[in-house]
Amino acid sequence: MEIITSTKNQWVKTVKTLYKRKGRKESGCFILEGWHLLEEALKAGAKIEQIFVLESQQERLQEVEGIPVYCVTESVLKAMSSAEKPQGVLAIAKQWEYPELTLEGAWVFLDRVQDPGNVGTIIRTADAAGYQGVILGEGCADLYNDKVLRSMQGSQYHIPVYEKSLTEIIPQFKAQGGKVYGTKLDKNAQDYREVHPQGDYAILMGNEGKGVAKELLDQTNQNVFIPMRGQAESLNVAIATAILLFAWQ
Amino acid sequence: MEIITSTKNQWVKTVKTLYKRKGRKESGCFILEGWHLLEEALKAGAKIEQIFVLESQQERLQEVEGIPVYCVTESVLKAMSSAEKPQGVLAIAKQWEYPELTLEGAWVFLDRVQDPGNVGTIIRTADAAGYQGVILGEGCADLYNDKVLRSMQGSQYHIPVYEKSLTEIIPQFKAQGGKVYGTKLDKNAQDYREVHPQGDYAILMGNEGKGVAKELLDQTNQNVFIPMRGQAESLNVAIATAILLFAWQ
């Protein structure tokens, strides 16, 4: 097995390009870091292109027949890693492919949700609540961002996630009979507990600071809010999404 | 006004000690970083001991009469800061004091919730849902951790948060007539939608990987679970807390 000992090795450079959205788009690949994410990906049948592992942890690698494995030194792994404490293994994986989008069932639409932890947590929650899938509108954190991957906890293998323009998707969904519920920090919006969506519908959640864009809220069937009894000014967007998903499930 | 230009200045060292739990415990102080947290603290009447500000942003400081203000260079602020991109201001604040604990109303008890973002988000959510307060059991992230502070968004000024041993608090709460609902990833536990707490009660949430400790679950009045329709194995602990808090509100 090849051993990489120099941080100037070409693989170190290749891995680094994949921490950027541009590098991921161009190659169609992304980085999986740590044993948990790698094992989950292997279990789900994801296409792994290369694995880089510390020699001391090599024995933990199982069922990787046909995948090129490189041993790396600690300094090389550190150079490759985005984590403060690299976990011993890192892999280059092919971006997964979902079946063509069919807008049926219950969906989550995200408008410019920027924090990767929020995007990943929302996908995990949508999976747990049994929703059909998630659409990331323009300006959302990238699905293959390492923090999104960590927060999703593998839910990307259970439900599909598409990157689409919401200005196109919303009218399309409505034309097919779906209802879109926007969320708005506004007491004139409808209390979410009084709304009981039936059939195909989507919950539209917005940016952490700015909420859903006005031009999207104008297109919805109804806008709802979550009444707050306490003094907090707002809820975290992943929290607000979870409350709606489980209440409307 | 004094200008600090050397990263070897004593204040740089003092600030750094306050990023550690030990330094915070010993001094009774903590670090507030960025304009948003500082302004929130001033608005809430928190005791600010010192403020360090970039000369270029000094004009933004308002209502700080009686508080020593130091101008710092960018390199000094960077040395003081825990953020990747320091926001121009940083302060040393006194830890706040809450009235003596009285266990009445609806509470959130946390057992070893380690992620600071989760602890902060749960406190913010408990505030929004109108709960009485939060108890951090042993092994939880520290209330004055910078990530906890960022996630709370000021909710620590709205509801009290106590660090207490849950092995003592649970029997005490029950002896006063309160009911404790533990959470358990177990389909033999009660579906949370079938439970409708009345009077004084507490929701007991546990560690991200391990859940609530068995010895605590054995002491509860009832253990509940959140049924999941999808394939996700679990929910993030802050998400699960939010679902219960808003359903039982």
Tab-separated table of C-alpha atoms in Angstrom, chain B:
chain	number	residue	atom	x	y	z
B	1	MET	CA	-7.942	56.701	26.772
B	2	GLU	CA	-5.351	53.996	27.171
B	3	ILE	CA	-4.311	52.269	23.970
B	4	ILE	CA	-3.081	48.678	24.105
B	5	THR	CA	-0.678	47.906	21.273
B	6	SER	CA	1.233	44.880	22.576
B	7	THR	CA	-0.128	41.344	22.503
B	8	LYS	CA	1.972	40.784	25.634
B	9	ASN	CA	-0.125	43.231	27.626
B	10	GLN	CA	-1.497	41.855	30.892
B	11	TRP	CA	-5.094	42.301	29.706
B	12	VAL	CA	-4.488	39.895	26.830
B	13	LYS	CA	-3.409	37.288	29.363
B	14	THR	CA	-6.353	38.018	31.642
B	15	VAL	CA	-8.835	37.686	28.781
B	16	LYS	CA	-7.332	34.371	27.728
B	17	THR	CA	-7.755	32.856	31.190
B	18	LEU	CA	-11.499	33.578	30.897
B	19	TYR	CA	-11.914	31.215	27.950
B	20	LYS	CA	-11.338	28.402	30.418
B	21	ARG	CA	-13.932	27.219	32.902
B	22	LYS	CA	-11.359	27.331	35.684
B	23	GLY	CA	-10.453	30.956	34.988
B	24	ARG	CA	-14.129	31.885	34.925
B	25	LYS	CA	-14.884	30.091	38.190
B	26	GLU	CA	-11.964	31.737	39.966
B	27	SER	CA	-12.707	35.267	38.821
B	28	GLY	CA	-16.506	35.161	38.600
B	29	CYS	CA	-16.153	36.846	35.213
B	30	PHE	CA	-16.557	35.845	31.566
B	31	ILE	CA	-15.992	37.205	28.055
B	32	LEU	CA	-18.627	38.895	25.934
B	33	GLU	CA	-17.562	39.178	22.324
B	34	GLY	CA	-19.041	41.234	19.509
B	35	TRP	CA	-21.438	44.151	19.371
B	36	HIS	CA	-24.626	42.111	19.558
B	37	LEU	CA	-23.777	40.335	22.820
B	38	LEU	CA	-22.323	43.488	24.390
B	39	GLU	CA	-25.332	45.634	23.526
B	40	GLU	CA	-27.698	42.961	24.822
B	41	ALA	CA	-25.737	42.782	28.079
B	42	LEU	CA	-25.740	46.565	28.528
B	43	LYS	CA	-29.465	46.691	27.795
B	44	ALA	CA	-30.092	43.993	30.400
B	45	GLY	CA	-28.067	45.906	32.987
B	46	ALA	CA	-25.275	43.326	33.195
B	47	LYS	CA	-22.141	44.357	35.056
B	48	ILE	CA	-19.417	45.073	32.527
B	49	GLU	CA	-15.937	45.382	34.016
B	50	GLN	CA	-13.780	46.383	31.025
B	51	ILE	CA	-14.344	47.002	27.340
B	52	PHE	CA	-11.707	46.553	24.626
B	53	VAL	CA	-12.542	48.189	21.314
B	54	LEU	CA	-10.845	48.876	17.987
B	55	GLU	CA	-10.116	52.575	17.654
B	56	SER	CA	-11.975	52.666	14.336
B	57	GLN	CA	-15.180	51.388	15.980
B	58	GLN	CA	-14.967	53.346	19.191
B	59	GLU	CA	-17.775	55.718	18.209
B	60	ARG	CA	-20.240	52.870	18.281
B	61	LEU	CA	-19.810	52.556	22.059
B	62	GLN	CA	-22.759	54.122	23.832
B	63	GLU	CA	-23.980	54.273	27.407
B	64	VAL	CA	-20.787	52.941	28.887
B	65	GLU	CA	-20.245	55.674	31.439
B	66	GLY	CA	-18.222	54.467	34.390
B	67	ILE	CA	-16.872	51.423	32.527
B	68	PRO	CA	-13.133	51.454	31.742
B	69	VAL	CA	-12.662	51.373	27.960
B	70	TYR	CA	-9.373	50.444	26.289
B	71	CYS	CA	-8.551	50.976	22.641
B	72	VAL	CA	-6.789	48.014	21.082
B	73	THR	CA	-5.012	47.382	17.789
B	74	GLU	CA	-6.281	44.703	15.415
B	75	SER	CA	-3.469	42.344	16.405
B	76	VAL	CA	-4.268	42.767	20.104
B	77	LEU	CA	-7.981	42.138	19.507
B	78	LYS	CA	-7.124	39.057	17.474
B	79	ALA	CA	-4.938	37.786	20.325
B	80	MET	CA	-7.790	38.365	22.770
B	81	SER	CA	-10.536	36.898	20.597
B	82	SER	CA	-11.819	33.343	20.251
B	83	ALA	CA	-13.539	34.156	16.953
B	84	GLU	CA	-12.065	33.577	13.541
B	85	LYS	CA	-13.075	37.080	12.532
B	86	PRO	CA	-13.087	39.321	15.628
B	87	GLN	CA	-15.974	41.741	15.535
B	88	GLY	CA	-14.294	44.883	16.823
B	89	VAL	CA	-15.261	44.740	20.488
B	90	LEU	CA	-14.814	42.444	23.471
B	91	ALA	CA	-15.658	42.900	27.150
B	92	ILE	CA	-15.057	41.315	30.514
B	93	ALA	CA	-18.354	40.929	32.374
B	94	LYS	CA	-19.365	39.779	35.831
B	95	GLN	CA	-21.284	36.515	35.933
B	96	TRP	CA	-24.923	37.262	36.579
B	97	GLU	CA	-26.779	36.235	39.687
B	98	TYR	CA	-30.202	34.676	39.781
B	99	PRO	CA	-32.583	34.685	42.710
B	100	GLU	CA	-32.429	31.599	44.881
B	101	LEU	CA	-33.877	28.555	43.138
B	102	THR	CA	-37.555	27.867	43.754
B	103	LEU	CA	-38.742	24.791	41.943
B	104	GLU	CA	-42.176	25.842	40.766
B	105	GLY	CA	-43.699	25.871	37.299
B	106	ALA	CA	-42.356	24.089	34.207
B	107	TRP	CA	-38.634	23.391	33.966
B	108	VAL	CA	-36.044	21.896	31.682
B	109	PHE	CA	-33.429	19.640	33.289
B	110	LEU	CA	-30.328	18.790	31.236
B	111	ASP	CA	-28.165	15.748	31.930
B	112	ARG	CA	-24.647	15.994	30.419
B	113	VAL	CA	-25.635	17.930	27.301
B	114	GLN	CA	-22.145	18.648	26.094
B	115	ASP	CA	-22.421	20.634	22.905
B	116	PRO	CA	-22.419	24.355	23.777
B	117	GLY	CA	-24.628	25.156	20.775
B	118	ASN	CA	-27.222	22.677	22.032
B	119	VAL	CA	-27.183	24.026	25.599
B	120	GLY	CA	-27.527	27.621	24.406
B	121	THR	CA	-30.269	26.796	21.904
B	122	ILE	CA	-32.248	24.863	24.537
B	123	ILE	CA	-32.124	27.842	26.919
B	124	ARG	CA	-33.281	30.151	24.112
B	125	THR	CA	-36.110	27.750	23.245
B	126	ALA	CA	-37.183	27.340	26.883
B	127	ASP	CA	-37.404	31.125	27.094
B	128	ALA	CA	-39.456	31.345	23.886
B	129	ALA	CA	-41.819	28.623	25.079
B	130	GLY	CA	-42.387	30.428	28.378
B	131	TYR	CA	-40.759	27.863	30.678
B	132	GLN	CA	-39.666	28.839	34.169
B	133	GLY	CA	-35.984	28.073	33.853
B	134	VAL	CA	-33.294	25.532	33.040
B	135	ILE	CA	-31.128	23.365	35.283
B	136	LEU	CA	-27.761	22.254	33.962
B	137	GLY	CA	-26.790	19.012	35.654
B	138	GLU	CA	-23.204	17.871	36.000
B	139	GLY	CA	-21.341	17.367	32.734
B	140	CYS	CA	-23.207	20.022	30.743
B	141	ALA	CA	-21.415	22.700	28.729
B	142	ASP	CA	-20.607	25.726	30.850
B	143	LEU	CA	-23.139	28.558	30.785
B	144	TYR	CA	-20.403	31.138	30.170
B	145	ASN	CA	-18.787	29.267	27.291
B	146	ASP	CA	-18.633	31.648	24.317
B	147	LYS	CA	-20.661	29.319	22.064
B	148	VAL	CA	-23.348	28.902	24.716
B	149	LEU	CA	-23.545	32.694	24.993
B	150	ARG	CA	-23.895	33.091	21.220
B	151	SER	CA	-26.650	30.461	20.997
B	152	MET	CA	-28.668	31.805	23.950
B	153	GLN	CA	-29.170	35.136	22.178
B	154	GLY	CA	-29.752	36.893	25.485
B	155	SER	CA	-32.268	34.422	26.963
B	156	GLN	CA	-30.096	34.158	30.093
B	157	TYR	CA	-31.434	37.604	30.977
B	158	HIS	CA	-35.032	36.406	30.640
B	159	ILE	CA	-35.050	33.109	32.510
B	160	PRO	CA	-32.764	31.740	35.223
B	161	VAL	CA	-30.283	28.946	34.585
B	162	TYR	CA	-28.783	27.013	37.508
B	163	GLU	CA	-25.925	24.547	37.689
B	164	LYS	CA	-27.069	21.818	40.094
B	165	SER	CA	-26.752	18.107	40.681
B	166	LEU	CA	-29.789	16.373	39.163
B	167	THR	CA	-29.496	13.472	41.581
B	168	GLU	CA	-30.393	16.007	44.275
B	169	ILE	CA	-32.808	18.201	42.342
B	170	ILE	CA	-35.071	15.439	40.994
B	171	PRO	CA	-36.113	13.972	44.387
B	172	GLN	CA	-36.476	17.501	45.776
B	173	PHE	CA	-38.749	18.539	42.907
B	174	LYS	CA	-40.824	15.382	43.262
B	175	ALA	CA	-41.110	15.816	47.025
B	176	GLN	CA	-42.687	19.216	46.354
B	177	GLY	CA	-45.284	17.658	44.081
B	178	GLY	CA	-43.533	18.231	40.731
B	179	LYS	CA	-43.531	15.557	38.022
B	180	VAL	CA	-40.413	14.649	36.087
B	181	TYR	CA	-40.684	13.352	32.515
B	182	GLY	CA	-37.550	11.653	31.232
B	183	THR	CA	-36.880	11.128	27.535
B	184	LYS	CA	-35.824	7.794	26.198
B	185	LEU	CA	-35.217	6.391	22.720
B	186	ASP	CA	-37.420	3.447	23.518
B	187	LYS	CA	-40.723	2.513	21.972
B	188	ASN	CA	-41.878	1.124	25.323
B	189	ALA	CA	-41.786	4.619	26.734
B	190	GLN	CA	-44.953	6.674	26.373
B	191	ASP	CA	-45.655	8.567	23.137
B	192	TYR	CA	-45.208	12.251	24.076
B	193	ARG	CA	-48.450	13.152	22.273
B	194	GLU	CA	-50.412	11.059	24.777
B	195	VAL	CA	-48.941	12.899	27.763
B	196	HIS	CA	-50.401	16.203	28.944
B	197	PRO	CA	-48.446	17.481	31.933
B	198	GLN	CA	-50.330	19.638	34.420
B	199	GLY	CA	-49.049	21.702	37.332
B	200	ASP	CA	-45.334	21.728	38.127
B	201	TYR	CA	-43.268	19.519	35.880
B	202	ALA	CA	-39.813	19.096	34.384
B	203	ILE	CA	-38.636	17.718	31.065
B	204	LEU	CA	-35.388	15.795	31.483
B	205	MET	CA	-33.146	15.650	28.397
B	206	GLY	CA	-29.853	13.813	28.068
B	207	ASN	CA	-26.440	13.599	26.496
B	208	GLU	CA	-26.112	13.779	22.686
B	209	GLY	CA	-24.822	10.236	22.281
B	210	LYS	CA	-25.926	8.460	25.436
B	211	GLY	CA	-29.232	10.064	26.364
B	212	VAL	CA	-30.323	10.440	29.977
B	213	ALA	CA	-28.370	8.394	32.558
B	214	LYS	CA	-30.183	5.246	33.658
B	215	GLU	CA	-30.048	6.189	37.353
B	216	LEU	CA	-31.909	9.402	36.547
B	217	LEU	CA	-34.468	7.698	34.294
B	218	ASP	CA	-35.215	5.335	37.181
B	219	GLN	CA	-36.210	8.331	39.305
B	220	THR	CA	-38.671	9.964	36.888
B	221	ASN	CA	-42.470	9.832	37.098
B	222	GLN	CA	-42.732	8.797	33.466
B	223	ASN	CA	-40.452	8.384	30.451
B	224	VAL	CA	-41.570	9.517	27.030
B	225	PHE	CA	-40.313	9.198	23.468
B	226	ILE	CA	-40.883	11.037	20.200
B	227	PRO	CA	-42.022	8.573	17.503
B	228	MET	CA	-40.165	8.964	14.233
B	229	ARG	CA	-41.775	8.108	10.930
B	230	GLY	CA	-38.646	8.359	8.821
B	231	GLN	CA	-35.377	6.476	8.906
B	232	ALA	CA	-33.333	8.848	11.050
B	233	GLU	CA	-32.032	7.054	14.126
B	234	SER	CA	-32.473	9.973	16.446
B	235	LEU	CA	-33.117	13.683	16.736
B	236	ASN	CA	-30.662	16.357	17.779
B	237	VAL	CA	-31.234	16.986	21.510
B	238	ALA	CA	-32.120	20.672	21.072
B	239	ILE	CA	-34.649	19.701	18.400
B	240	ALA	CA	-36.218	17.009	20.584
B	241	THR	CA	-36.438	19.455	23.484
B	242	ALA	CA	-38.172	22.048	21.297
B	243	ILE	CA	-40.765	19.543	20.093
B	244	LEU	CA	-41.663	18.627	23.677
B	245	LEU	CA	-41.582	22.191	25.028
B	246	PHE	CA	-43.940	23.511	22.377
B	247	ALA	CA	-46.235	20.486	22.411
B	248	TRP	CA	-46.618	20.664	26.211
B	249	GLN	CA	-46.490	24.436	26.589
